């Protein structure tokens, strides 16, 4: 089974590539520079390409069984107020291009890394969080994830959008879990756990056509450690 990963050089994308390969996928990883192509580990086929360029996307889609999109609109630094260095419509323009190529090639399954706050999850962010997002450059990512999710919803494909709230780079064996009422919106999901979830949902038909909000899983304490006898 062949998986095409867009945004394969990113912090989440790199985990998706290596975890999918360990899970038995043949991974075609799309990156945009020769330096990334030569340093990427785990991919059977690291390929140079622009996710917004129809010819590049058509070229990598042949023979694919599924697609994972881990693209993100980059800023000059990780500060939420730093200027953008990616186009403000990078993710939606890429999704439009990818969806068209999938429809042409008959590829059905796509998992998209979105963000909590996109689409109908926006009103669930408290007012102070929404004010912060509106003032910062992160608003561009949120608006564009919303546009991407709309494109997926109208695509007729078997799509799943994953919406973590906050990400960090801590290594974690804990799963990224679906958000339940009462879960903290400030829960940080490790990019490694998110990637594990991306790979897992590729084979979960119950997530087709859904945007799934994610929080960090909690460690389960054993009966012995919770006993205070
Ligand atoms: N940060 C958070 O707390 C948070 C919370 C929720 C959701 N998210 C979402 O999670 C997703 C993944 O985040 P991440 O931190 O893993 O991303 P990241 O490390 O910033 O990776 C972004 C990826 O997009 C690629 N990219 C950026 N601009 C491009 C362009 N113009 N053309 C082609 N490729 C381009 C990058 O390629 P290069 O390596 O070549 O730059 C990289 O592969 C993002 O969509 C983000 O909005 C983030």
Coordinates of N, CA and C and ligand atoms in Angstrom, one line a residue:
X1 N 0.8 -1.2 0.0 CA 0.0 0.0 0.0 C 0.9 1.2 0.0
X2 N 0.6 2.2 -0.9 CA 1.4 3.4 -1.0 C 0.8 4.6 -0.5
X3 N 1.5 5.3 0.4 CA 1.0 6.6 1.0 C 1.8 7.7 0.5
X4 N 1.1 8.8 0.0 CA 1.8 10.0 -0.4 C 1.7 11.0 0.8
X5 N 2.9 11.5 1.2 CA 2.9 12.5 2.3 C 3.3 13.9 1.8
X6 N 2.4 14.9 1.9 CA 2.8 16.3 1.6 C 3.2 17.0 2.9
X7 N 4.2 17.8 2.9 CA 4.7 18.5 4.1 C 5.5 17.5 4.8
X8 N 6.2 16.6 4.1 CA 7.0 15.5 4.7 C 8.2 16.0 5.5
X9 N 8.7 17.2 5.1 CA 9.9 17.7 5.8 C 9.5 18.4 7.1
X10 N 8.2 18.6 7.4 CA 7.8 19.4 8.6 C 8.0 18.6 9.9
X11 N 7.7 19.2 11.0 CA 7.9 18.6 12.3 C 7.0 17.4 12.5
X12 N 5.7 17.6 12.0 CA 4.8 16.4 12.1 C 5.0 15.5 10.9
X13 N 5.2 16.0 9.7 CA 5.4 15.2 8.5 C 6.5 14.2 8.7
X14 N 7.6 14.6 9.3 CA 8.7 13.7 9.4 C 8.3 12.4 10.2
X15 N 7.6 12.7 11.3 CA 7.1 11.6 12.1 C 6.1 10.7 11.3
X16 N 5.3 11.3 10.5 CA 4.3 10.6 9.7 C 5.0 9.6 8.8
X17 N 6.1 10.2 8.1 CA 6.8 9.4 7.2 C 7.4 8.1 7.9
X18 N 8.1 8.3 9.0 CA 8.8 7.2 9.6 C 7.8 6.2 10.3
X19 N 6.7 6.7 10.9 CA 5.8 5.8 11.5 C 5.0 5.0 10.5
X20 N 4.6 5.7 9.4 CA 3.9 5.0 8.3 C 4.8 3.9 7.7
X21 N 6.0 4.2 7.5 CA 6.9 3.2 7.0 C 7.0 2.0 7.9
X22 N 7.1 2.3 9.2 CA 7.2 1.2 10.2 C 5.9 0.4 10.2
X23 N 4.8 1.0 9.9 CA 3.5 0.4 9.9 C 3.2 -0.4 8.6
X24 N 4.2 -0.4 7.7 CA 4.1 -1.2 6.5 C 3.8 -0.5 5.2
X25 N 3.6 0.8 5.3 CA 3.3 1.6 4.1 C 4.5 1.8 3.3
X26 N 4.4 1.8 2.0 CA 5.5 2.3 1.1 C 5.2 3.8 1.0
X27 N 6.2 4.6 1.4 CA 5.9 6.0 1.6 C 6.6 6.9 0.5
X28 N 5.8 7.6 -0.2 CA 6.3 8.6 -1.2 C 6.2 10.0 -0.5
X29 N 7.3 10.5 -0.2 CA 7.4 11.8 0.7 C 7.7 13.0 -0.2
X30 N 6.8 14.0 -0.2 CA 7.0 15.1 -1.1 C 7.6 16.3 -0.3
X31 N 8.8 16.7 -0.8 CA 9.5 17.8 -0.1 C 9.9 18.8 -1.2
X32 N 10.3 20.0 -0.7 CA 10.5 21.1 -1.7 C 12.0 21.5 -1.9
X33 N 12.9 20.8 -1.3 CA 14.3 21.1 -1.6 C 15.2 19.9 -1.6
X34 N 16.2 19.9 -2.4 CA 17.1 18.8 -2.5 C 17.8 18.4 -1.2
X35 N 18.1 19.4 -0.3 CA 18.7 19.2 1.0 C 17.7 18.3 1.8
X36 N 16.4 18.6 1.8 CA 15.5 17.9 2.6 C 15.3 16.5 2.0
X37 N 15.4 16.4 0.7 CA 15.2 15.1 0.0 C 16.3 14.1 0.5
X38 N 17.6 14.7 0.6 CA 18.7 13.8 0.9 C 18.8 13.5 2.4
X39 N 18.1 14.3 3.3 CA 18.2 14.0 4.7 C 17.0 13.3 5.3
X40 N 15.9 13.2 4.5 CA 14.7 12.6 5.0 C 14.9 11.1 5.2
X41 N 14.5 10.6 6.4 CA 14.6 9.2 6.6 C 13.3 8.5 6.6
X42 N 13.3 7.2 6.2 CA 12.1 6.4 6.3 C 11.3 6.3 5.0
X43 N 11.4 7.3 4.1 CA 10.6 7.3 2.9 C 11.2 6.3 1.9
X44 N 10.4 5.5 1.2 CA 10.9 4.7 0.1 C 11.2 5.6 -1.1
X45 N 10.4 6.6 -1.3 CA 10.6 7.6 -2.4 C 10.5 9.0 -1.9
X46 N 11.6 9.6 -1.6 CA 11.5 11.1 -1.3 C 11.5 11.8 -2.7
X47 N 10.5 12.7 -2.9 CA 10.4 13.3 -4.2 C 10.3 14.8 -4.1
X48 N 10.9 15.5 -5.0 CA 10.8 17.0 -5.0 C 9.5 17.4 -5.7
X49 N 8.8 18.3 -5.0 CA 7.6 18.8 -5.7 C 6.9 19.9 -4.9
X50 N 6.1 20.7 -5.6 CA 5.4 21.8 -5.1 C 3.9 21.4 -4.9
X51 N 3.4 21.3 -3.7 CA 2.0 20.8 -3.5 C 0.9 21.7 -4.2
X52 N 1.3 22.9 -4.6 CA 0.3 23.7 -5.3 C 0.4 23.6 -6.8
X53 N 1.3 22.9 -7.3 CA 1.6 22.8 -8.7 C 1.0 21.5 -9.3
X54 N -0.1 21.7 -10.1 CA -0.8 20.5 -10.6 C 0.0 19.4 -11.2
X55 N 1.1 19.8 -12.0 CA 1.9 18.8 -12.7 C 2.7 18.0 -11.7
X56 N 3.2 18.7 -10.6 CA 4.0 18.0 -9.6 C 3.1 17.0 -8.8
X57 N 1.9 17.5 -8.5 CA 1.0 16.6 -7.7 C 0.5 15.4 -8.5
X58 N 0.2 15.7 -9.8 CA -0.3 14.6 -10.6 C 0.8 13.5 -10.7
X59 N 2.1 13.9 -10.8 CA 3.2 13.0 -10.9 C 3.4 12.1 -9.7
X60 N 3.1 12.6 -8.5 CA 3.3 11.8 -7.3 C 2.1 10.9 -7.0
X61 N 0.9 11.2 -7.6 CA -0.3 10.5 -7.2 C -0.5 9.2 -7.9
X62 N 0.2 8.9 -9.0 CA 0.0 7.7 -9.7 C 0.3 6.5 -8.8
X63 N -0.6 5.5 -8.7 CA -0.4 4.3 -7.9 C -0.6 4.5 -6.4
X64 N -1.0 5.6 -6.0 CA -1.2 5.9 -4.6 C -2.5 5.2 -4.0
X65 N -2.5 4.8 -2.8 CA -3.7 4.3 -2.1 C -4.2 5.3 -1.1
X66 N -3.4 6.2 -0.6 CA -3.9 7.2 0.4 C -2.9 8.4 0.4
X67 N -3.4 9.5 1.0 CA -2.6 10.7 1.1 C -2.7 11.3 2.5
X68 N -1.6 11.8 3.0 CA -1.6 12.5 4.3 C -1.0 13.9 4.0
X69 N -1.7 14.9 4.5 CA -1.3 16.3 4.3 C -0.9 16.9 5.6
X70 N 0.4 17.2 5.7 CA 1.0 17.8 7.0 C 1.6 19.1 6.7
X71 N 1.0 19.8 5.7 CA 1.6 21.1 5.4 C 1.2 22.2 6.4
X72 N 2.0 23.2 6.5 CA 1.7 24.3 7.5 C 2.2 25.6 6.9
X73 N 1.4 26.7 7.1 CA 1.9 28.0 6.7 C 3.0 28.5 7.7
X74 N 4.2 28.7 7.1 CA 5.3 28.9 8.0 C 5.5 30.4 8.3
X75 N 6.0 30.8 9.5 CA 6.3 32.1 9.8 C 7.9 32.2 10.0
X76 N 8.4 33.5 10.0 CA 9.8 33.7 10.0 C 10.4 33.0 11.3
X77 N 9.7 33.1 12.4 CA 10.1 32.4 13.6 C 8.9 31.7 14.2
X78 N 9.0 31.0 15.3 CA 7.8 30.3 15.8 C 6.9 31.3 16.6
X79 N 7.4 32.6 16.8 CA 6.5 33.5 17.4 C 5.2 33.7 16.7
X80 N 4.1 33.7 17.4 CA 2.8 33.8 16.7 C 2.6 35.1 15.9
X81 N 3.5 36.1 16.2 CA 3.4 37.4 15.6 C 4.4 37.6 14.5
X82 N 5.2 36.6 14.2 CA 6.3 36.8 13.2 C 5.6 36.8 11.8
X83 N 6.2 37.5 10.9 CA 5.6 37.6 9.5 C 5.6 36.2 8.8
X84 N 4.6 36.0 8.0 CA 4.5 34.8 7.2 C 5.7 34.7 6.2
X85 N 6.2 33.4 6.0 CA 7.1 33.2 4.9 C 6.5 32.3 3.9
X86 N 5.3 31.8 4.2 CA 4.5 30.9 3.2 C 3.4 31.8 2.7
X87 N 2.8 31.5 1.5 CA 1.6 32.1 1.1 C 0.5 31.9 2.1
X88 N -0.4 32.9 2.3 CA -1.5 32.7 3.3 C -2.5 31.7 2.9
X89 N -2.5 31.3 1.6 CA -3.4 30.3 1.2 C -2.7 29.0 0.8
X90 N -1.5 28.7 1.4 CA -0.8 27.5 1.0 C -1.6 26.2 1.2
X91 N -2.2 26.1 2.3 CA -2.8 24.8 2.6 C -4.1 24.6 1.7
X92 N -4.9 25.6 1.6 CA -6.1 25.4 0.8 C -5.8 25.3 -0.7
X93 N -4.8 26.0 -1.2 CA -4.4 25.9 -2.6 C -3.8 24.5 -2.8
X94 N -3.1 24.0 -1.9 CA -2.5 22.6 -2.0 C -3.6 21.6 -2.0
X95 N -4.6 21.8 -1.1 CA -5.7 20.8 -1.0 C -6.5 20.8 -2.3
X96 N -6.7 22.0 -2.8 CA -7.5 22.0 -4.1 C -6.8 21.2 -5.2
X97 N -5.5 21.4 -5.2 CA -4.7 20.7 -6.2 C -4.6 19.2 -6.0
X98 N -4.4 18.8 -4.7 CA -4.3 17.4 -4.3 C -5.7 16.7 -4.6
X99 N -6.8 17.4 -4.2 CA -8.1 16.8 -4.4 C -8.4 16.5 -5.9
X100 N -8.0 17.4 -6.7 CA -8.2 17.3 -8.2 C -7.4 16.1 -8.7
X101 N -6.2 16.0 -8.3 CA -5.3 14.9 -8.7 C -5.8 13.5 -8.2
X102 N -6.3 13.5 -7.0 CA -6.9 12.3 -6.4 C -8.1 11.8 -7.2
X103 N -9.0 12.8 -7.5 CA -10.2 12.5 -8.2 C -9.8 11.9 -9.6
X104 N -8.8 12.5 -10.2 CA -8.4 12.0 -11.6 C -7.8 10.6 -11.5
X105 N -7.0 10.4 -10.4 CA -6.3 9.1 -10.3 C -7.1 8.0 -9.6
X106 N -8.3 8.4 -9.1 CA -9.1 7.4 -8.4 C -8.6 7.0 -7.0
X107 N -7.8 8.0 -6.4 CA -7.3 7.8 -5.0 C -8.4 8.3 -4.1
X108 N -8.8 7.5 -3.1 CA -10.0 7.9 -2.3 C -9.7 8.4 -0.9
X109 N -8.6 8.0 -0.3 CA -8.4 8.3 1.2 C -7.4 9.4 1.4
X110 N -7.9 10.4 2.2 CA -7.0 11.5 2.6 C -7.2 11.9 4.0
X111 N -6.0 12.1 4.7 CA -6.0 12.6 6.1 C -5.3 13.9 6.1
X112 N -6.0 14.9 6.7 CA -5.5 16.3 6.6 C -5.2 16.8 8.1
X113 N -4.0 17.3 8.3 CA -3.7 17.9 9.6 C -4.2 19.3 9.6
X114 N -5.2 19.6 10.4 CA -5.9 20.9 10.5 C -5.5 21.5 11.9
X115 N -6.4 22.2 12.5 CA -6.2 22.8 13.8 C -7.5 23.0 14.5
X116 N -7.5 22.9 15.8 CA -8.7 23.2 16.6 C -9.0 24.7 16.4
X117 N -10.2 25.1 16.1 CA -10.5 26.5 15.8 C -10.9 26.6 14.4
X118 N -10.6 25.7 13.5 CA -11.0 25.7 12.1 C -12.5 25.3 12.0
X119 N -13.2 25.9 11.0 CA -14.5 25.5 10.8 C -15.4 25.7 12.0
X120 N -16.3 24.6 12.2 CA -17.3 24.8 13.3 C -16.7 24.7 14.7
X121 N -15.4 24.5 14.8 CA -14.8 24.5 16.2 C -14.4 25.9 16.7
X122 N -14.4 26.9 15.8 CA -14.1 28.3 16.1 C -14.9 28.8 17.4
X123 N -16.2 28.7 17.4 CA -16.9 29.2 18.6 C -16.6 28.5 19.9
X124 N -16.0 27.3 19.8 CA -15.7 26.5 21.0 C -14.4 27.1 21.7
X125 N -13.7 28.0 21.0 CA -12.5 28.6 21.6 C -13.0 29.7 22.5
X126 N -12.5 29.9 23.7 CA -12.9 31.0 24.6 C -12.6 32.3 23.9
X127 N -13.4 33.4 24.3 CA -13.2 34.7 23.7 C -11.8 35.2 23.7
X128 N -11.1 35.0 24.8 CA -9.7 35.5 24.9 C -8.8 34.7 23.9
X129 N -9.0 33.5 23.7 CA -8.3 32.7 22.7 C -8.5 33.2 21.3
X130 N -9.8 33.5 21.0 CA -10.2 34.0 19.7 C -9.6 35.4 19.4
X131 N -9.5 36.2 20.5 CA -9.0 37.6 20.4 C -7.5 37.4 20.1
X132 N -6.8 36.5 20.8 CA -5.4 36.3 20.5 C -5.1 35.8 19.1
X133 N -5.9 34.9 18.7 CA -5.7 34.3 17.3 C -5.9 35.4 16.3
X134 N -7.0 36.2 16.5 CA -7.3 37.3 15.5 C -6.1 38.3 15.4
X135 N -5.5 38.6 16.5 CA -4.4 39.6 16.5 C -3.1 39.0 16.0
X136 N -2.9 37.7 16.1 CA -1.6 37.1 15.7 C -1.7 36.6 14.3
X137 N -0.5 36.2 13.8 CA -0.5 35.7 12.4 C -1.0 34.3 12.3
X138 N -1.3 33.7 13.4 CA -1.9 32.3 13.4 C -3.3 32.3 12.7
X139 N -3.9 33.5 12.7 CA -5.2 33.6 12.1 C -5.2 33.1 10.6
X140 N -4.1 33.4 9.9 CA -4.0 32.9 8.5 C -4.1 31.4 8.4
X141 N -3.5 30.7 9.4 CA -3.5 29.2 9.4 C -5.0 28.8 9.6
X142 N -5.6 29.4 10.6 CA -7.0 29.0 11.0 C -7.9 29.3 9.8
X143 N -7.8 30.4 9.2 CA -8.7 30.7 8.0 C -8.5 29.7 6.9
X144 N -7.2 29.4 6.7 CA -6.9 28.6 5.5 C -7.3 27.1 5.8
X145 N -7.1 26.7 7.1 CA -7.6 25.3 7.4 C -9.1 25.2 7.2
X146 N -9.8 26.3 7.6 CA -11.3 26.3 7.3 C -11.6 26.1 5.8
X147 N -10.8 26.9 5.0 CA -11.0 26.7 3.6 C -10.7 25.3 3.1
X148 N -9.6 24.7 3.6 CA -9.2 23.4 3.2 C -10.3 22.4 3.6
X149 N -10.8 22.5 4.8 CA -11.8 21.5 5.3 C -13.1 21.6 4.4
X150 N -13.4 22.8 4.0 CA -14.6 23.0 3.1 C -14.4 22.3 1.8
X151 N -13.2 22.4 1.3 CA -12.8 21.7 0.0 C -12.9 20.2 0.2
X152 N -12.4 19.7 1.3 CA -12.5 18.3 1.5 C -13.9 17.8 1.7
X153 N -14.7 18.6 2.4 CA -16.2 18.2 2.6 C -16.9 18.2 1.3
X154 N -16.5 19.0 0.3 CA -17.2 18.9 -1.0 C -16.5 18.0 -2.0
X155 N -15.5 17.3 -1.6 CA -14.7 16.5 -2.6 C -15.2 15.2 -3.0
X156 N -16.1 14.6 -2.2 CA -16.6 13.3 -2.4 C -15.6 12.2 -2.1
X157 N -14.4 12.6 -1.5 CA -13.4 11.7 -1.1 C -13.6 11.2 0.3
X158 N -12.9 10.1 0.7 CA -13.0 9.6 2.1 C -11.9 10.4 2.9
X159 N -12.4 11.6 3.4 CA -11.4 12.5 4.1 C -11.6 12.4 5.6
X160 N -10.6 12.7 6.3 CA -10.6 13.0 7.8 C -9.7 14.2 8.0
X161 N -10.2 15.2 8.8 CA -9.4 16.3 9.3 C -9.1 16.1 10.7
X162 N -7.8 16.2 11.1 CA -7.5 16.1 12.6 C -7.2 17.5 13.1
X163 N -7.8 17.8 14.2 CA -7.7 19.2 14.7 C -7.1 19.2 16.1
X164 N -5.8 19.2 16.2 CA -5.2 19.4 17.5 C -5.3 20.9 17.9
X165 N -5.2 21.2 19.2 CA -5.3 22.6 19.7 C -3.9 23.1 19.7
X166 N -3.0 22.6 20.5 CA -1.6 23.1 20.6 C -0.7 21.9 20.4
X167 N 0.4 22.1 19.7 CA 1.4 21.0 19.4 C 2.7 21.3 20.2
X168 N 3.4 20.2 20.6 CA 4.8 20.4 21.0 C 5.6 19.3 20.5
X169 N 6.9 19.4 20.8 CA 7.8 18.4 20.2 C 8.3 17.3 21.2
X170 N 7.6 17.3 22.3 CA 8.0 16.3 23.3 C 7.7 14.9 22.8
X171 N 8.7 14.0 22.9 CA 8.4 12.6 22.5 C 7.3 12.0 23.4
X172 N 6.4 11.3 22.9 CA 5.3 10.8 23.7 C 4.8 9.4 23.2
X173 N 4.7 8.5 24.2 CA 4.1 7.2 23.9 C 2.6 7.3 24.0
X174 N 2.1 8.4 24.6 CA 0.6 8.5 24.8 C -0.1 8.9 23.5
X175 N -1.3 8.3 23.3 CA -2.0 8.6 22.1 C -2.6 10.0 22.1
X176 N -2.8 10.6 20.9 CA -3.6 11.8 20.8 C -5.0 11.3 20.7
X177 N -5.8 11.8 21.7 CA -7.2 11.3 21.8 C -8.2 12.2 21.3
X178 N -9.4 11.7 20.9 CA -10.5 12.6 20.5 C -11.0 13.4 21.7
X179 N -11.2 14.7 21.5 CA -11.6 15.6 22.6 C -13.0 15.2 23.2
X180 N -13.1 15.2 24.5 CA -14.4 15.0 25.1 C -14.8 16.2 25.9
X181 N -16.1 16.3 26.2 CA -16.6 17.5 27.0 C -15.8 17.5 28.3
X182 N -15.3 18.7 28.7 CA -14.6 18.9 29.9 C -13.1 18.8 29.7
X183 N -12.6 18.3 28.5 CA -11.1 18.3 28.3 C -10.6 19.7 28.1
X184 N -9.3 19.9 28.6 CA -8.7 21.2 28.6 C -8.4 21.6 27.1
X185 N -8.7 22.8 26.7 CA -8.3 23.3 25.4 C -6.8 23.6 25.4
X186 N -6.2 23.7 26.5 CA -4.8 24.1 26.5 C -3.9 22.8 26.5
X187 N -4.5 21.7 26.3 CA -3.7 20.4 26.3 C -2.8 20.4 25.1
X188 N -1.5 20.2 25.3 CA -0.6 20.1 24.2 C -0.4 18.7 23.7
X189 N -0.6 18.5 22.4 CA -0.5 17.2 21.7 C 0.9 17.1 21.2
X190 N 1.6 16.1 21.5 CA 3.0 15.9 20.9 C 2.8 15.6 19.4
X191 N 3.7 16.2 18.6 CA 3.7 16.0 17.2 C 3.9 14.5 16.8
X192 N 4.6 13.8 17.7 CA 4.8 12.4 17.5 C 3.5 11.6 17.7
X193 N 2.7 12.0 18.7 CA 1.4 11.3 18.9 C 0.4 11.7 17.8
X194 N 0.5 12.9 17.4 CA -0.4 13.4 16.3 C -0.1 12.5 15.0
X195 N 1.2 12.3 14.8 CA 1.6 11.5 13.6 C 1.1 10.1 13.7
X196 N 1.2 9.6 14.9 CA 0.7 8.2 15.2 C -0.8 8.1 14.9
X197 N -1.5 9.2 15.2 CA -2.9 9.2 15.0 C -3.2 9.3 13.5
X198 N -2.4 10.1 12.8 CA -2.6 10.3 11.3 C -2.5 8.9 10.7
X199 N -1.5 8.1 11.1 CA -1.2 6.8 10.5 C -2.4 5.9 10.9
X200 N -2.8 5.9 12.1 CA -3.9 5.0 12.6 C -5.2 5.3 11.8
X201 N -5.6 6.6 11.7 CA -6.9 6.9 11.1 C -6.9 6.6 9.6
X202 N -5.8 6.4 8.9 CA -5.8 6.0 7.5 C -6.6 4.7 7.3
X203 N -6.6 3.9 8.4 CA -7.4 2.6 8.3 C -8.7 2.6 9.1
X204 N -9.2 3.8 9.5 CA -10.4 3.8 10.3 C -11.6 4.4 9.5
X205 N -12.4 3.6 8.9 CA -13.5 4.1 8.1 C -14.5 5.0 8.9
X206 N -14.6 4.7 10.2 CA -15.5 5.5 11.1 C -15.2 7.0 11.1
X207 N -13.9 7.4 10.7 CA -13.6 8.8 10.7 C -13.8 9.5 9.3
X208 N -14.3 8.7 8.4 CA -14.5 9.3 7.0 C -15.5 10.4 7.1
X209 N -15.2 11.6 6.5 CA -16.1 12.7 6.5 C -16.2 13.4 7.8
X210 N -15.2 13.3 8.6 CA -15.3 13.9 10.0 C -14.0 14.8 10.3
X211 N -14.3 15.9 11.0 CA -13.2 16.6 11.6 C -13.1 16.2 13.1
X212 N -11.9 15.7 13.5 CA -11.8 15.1 14.8 C -10.9 16.0 15.7
X213 N -11.4 16.6 16.7 CA -10.6 17.4 17.7 C -9.8 16.5 18.5
X214 N -8.5 16.9 18.7 CA -7.6 16.0 19.5 C -7.0 16.7 20.7
X215 N -6.9 15.9 21.8 CA -6.1 16.4 22.9 C -5.1 15.3 23.3
X216 N -4.2 15.7 24.2 CA -3.2 14.7 24.6 C -3.9 13.7 25.5
X217 N -3.5 12.4 25.2 CA -4.0 11.3 26.0 C -3.4 11.3 27.4
X218 N -4.1 10.7 28.3 CA -3.6 10.7 29.7 C -3.0 9.3 30.0
X219 N -2.0 9.3 30.8 CA -1.4 8.0 31.2 C -2.4 7.4 32.2
X220 N -2.6 6.1 32.0 CA -3.5 5.4 32.9 C -2.7 4.8 34.0
X221 N -3.1 5.2 35.3 CA -2.3 4.7 36.4 C -2.9 3.3 36.8
X222 N -2.0 2.4 37.1 CA -2.5 1.0 37.4 C -3.2 1.1 38.8
X223 N -3.9 0.0 39.1 CA -4.6 -0.1 40.4 C -3.6 0.0 41.5
X224 N -2.4 -0.6 41.3 CA -1.4 -0.6 42.4 C -1.0 0.8 42.7
X225 N -0.7 1.6 41.7 CA -0.2 3.0 41.9 C -1.3 3.9 42.5
X226 N -2.6 3.6 42.2 CA -3.6 4.5 42.7 C -4.2 4.1 44.1
X227 N -3.8 2.9 44.5 CA -4.2 2.4 45.8 C -3.6 3.2 47.0
X228 N -4.4 3.6 47.9 CA -3.8 4.3 49.1 C -4.1 3.5 50.4
X229 N -4.1 2.2 50.3 CA -4.5 1.4 51.4 C -3.4 1.5 52.5
Ligands
LIG1 N1 1.8 24.8 16.2 C1 0.7 24.4 16.8 O1 0.6 24.5 18.0 C2 -0.4 23.8 16.0 C3 -1.6 23.6 16.6 C4 -2.6 23.0 15.9 C5 -2.5 22.7 14.5 N2 -1.3 23.0 13.9 C6 -1.2 22.7 12.5 O2 -0.4 21.5 12.3 C7 0.2 21.5 11.0 C8 1.6 20.9 11.0 O3 2.3 21.7 11.9 P1 3.9 21.5 12.0 O4 4.4 22.4 13.2 O5 4.3 20.1 12.0 O6 4.4 22.2 10.7 P2 5.9 22.6 10.2 O7 6.9 21.9 11.0 O8 5.9 24.1 10.2 O9 5.9 22.1 8.7 C9 5.2 22.8 7.7 C10 5.4 22.0 6.4 O10 4.8 22.8 5.3 C11 5.8 23.0 4.3 N3 5.7 24.3 3.7 C12 5.6 25.5 4.2 N4 5.5 26.4 3.3 C13 5.6 25.8 2.1 C14 5.5 26.2 0.7 N5 5.4 27.5 0.4 N6 5.5 25.3 -0.2 C15 5.6 24.0 0.1 N7 5.7 23.5 1.3 C16 5.7 24.4 2.3 C17 7.2 22.9 5.1 O11 8.2 22.7 4.1 P3 9.7 23.2 4.5 O12 10.2 22.1 5.4 O13 10.3 23.1 3.1 O14 9.6 24.5 5.0 C18 6.9 21.7 6.0 O15 7.0 20.5 5.4 C19 0.0 22.9 10.5 O16 -0.9 23.0 9.4 C20 -0.4 23.7 11.7 O17 -1.3 24.8 11.3 C21 -0.3 23.6 14.6

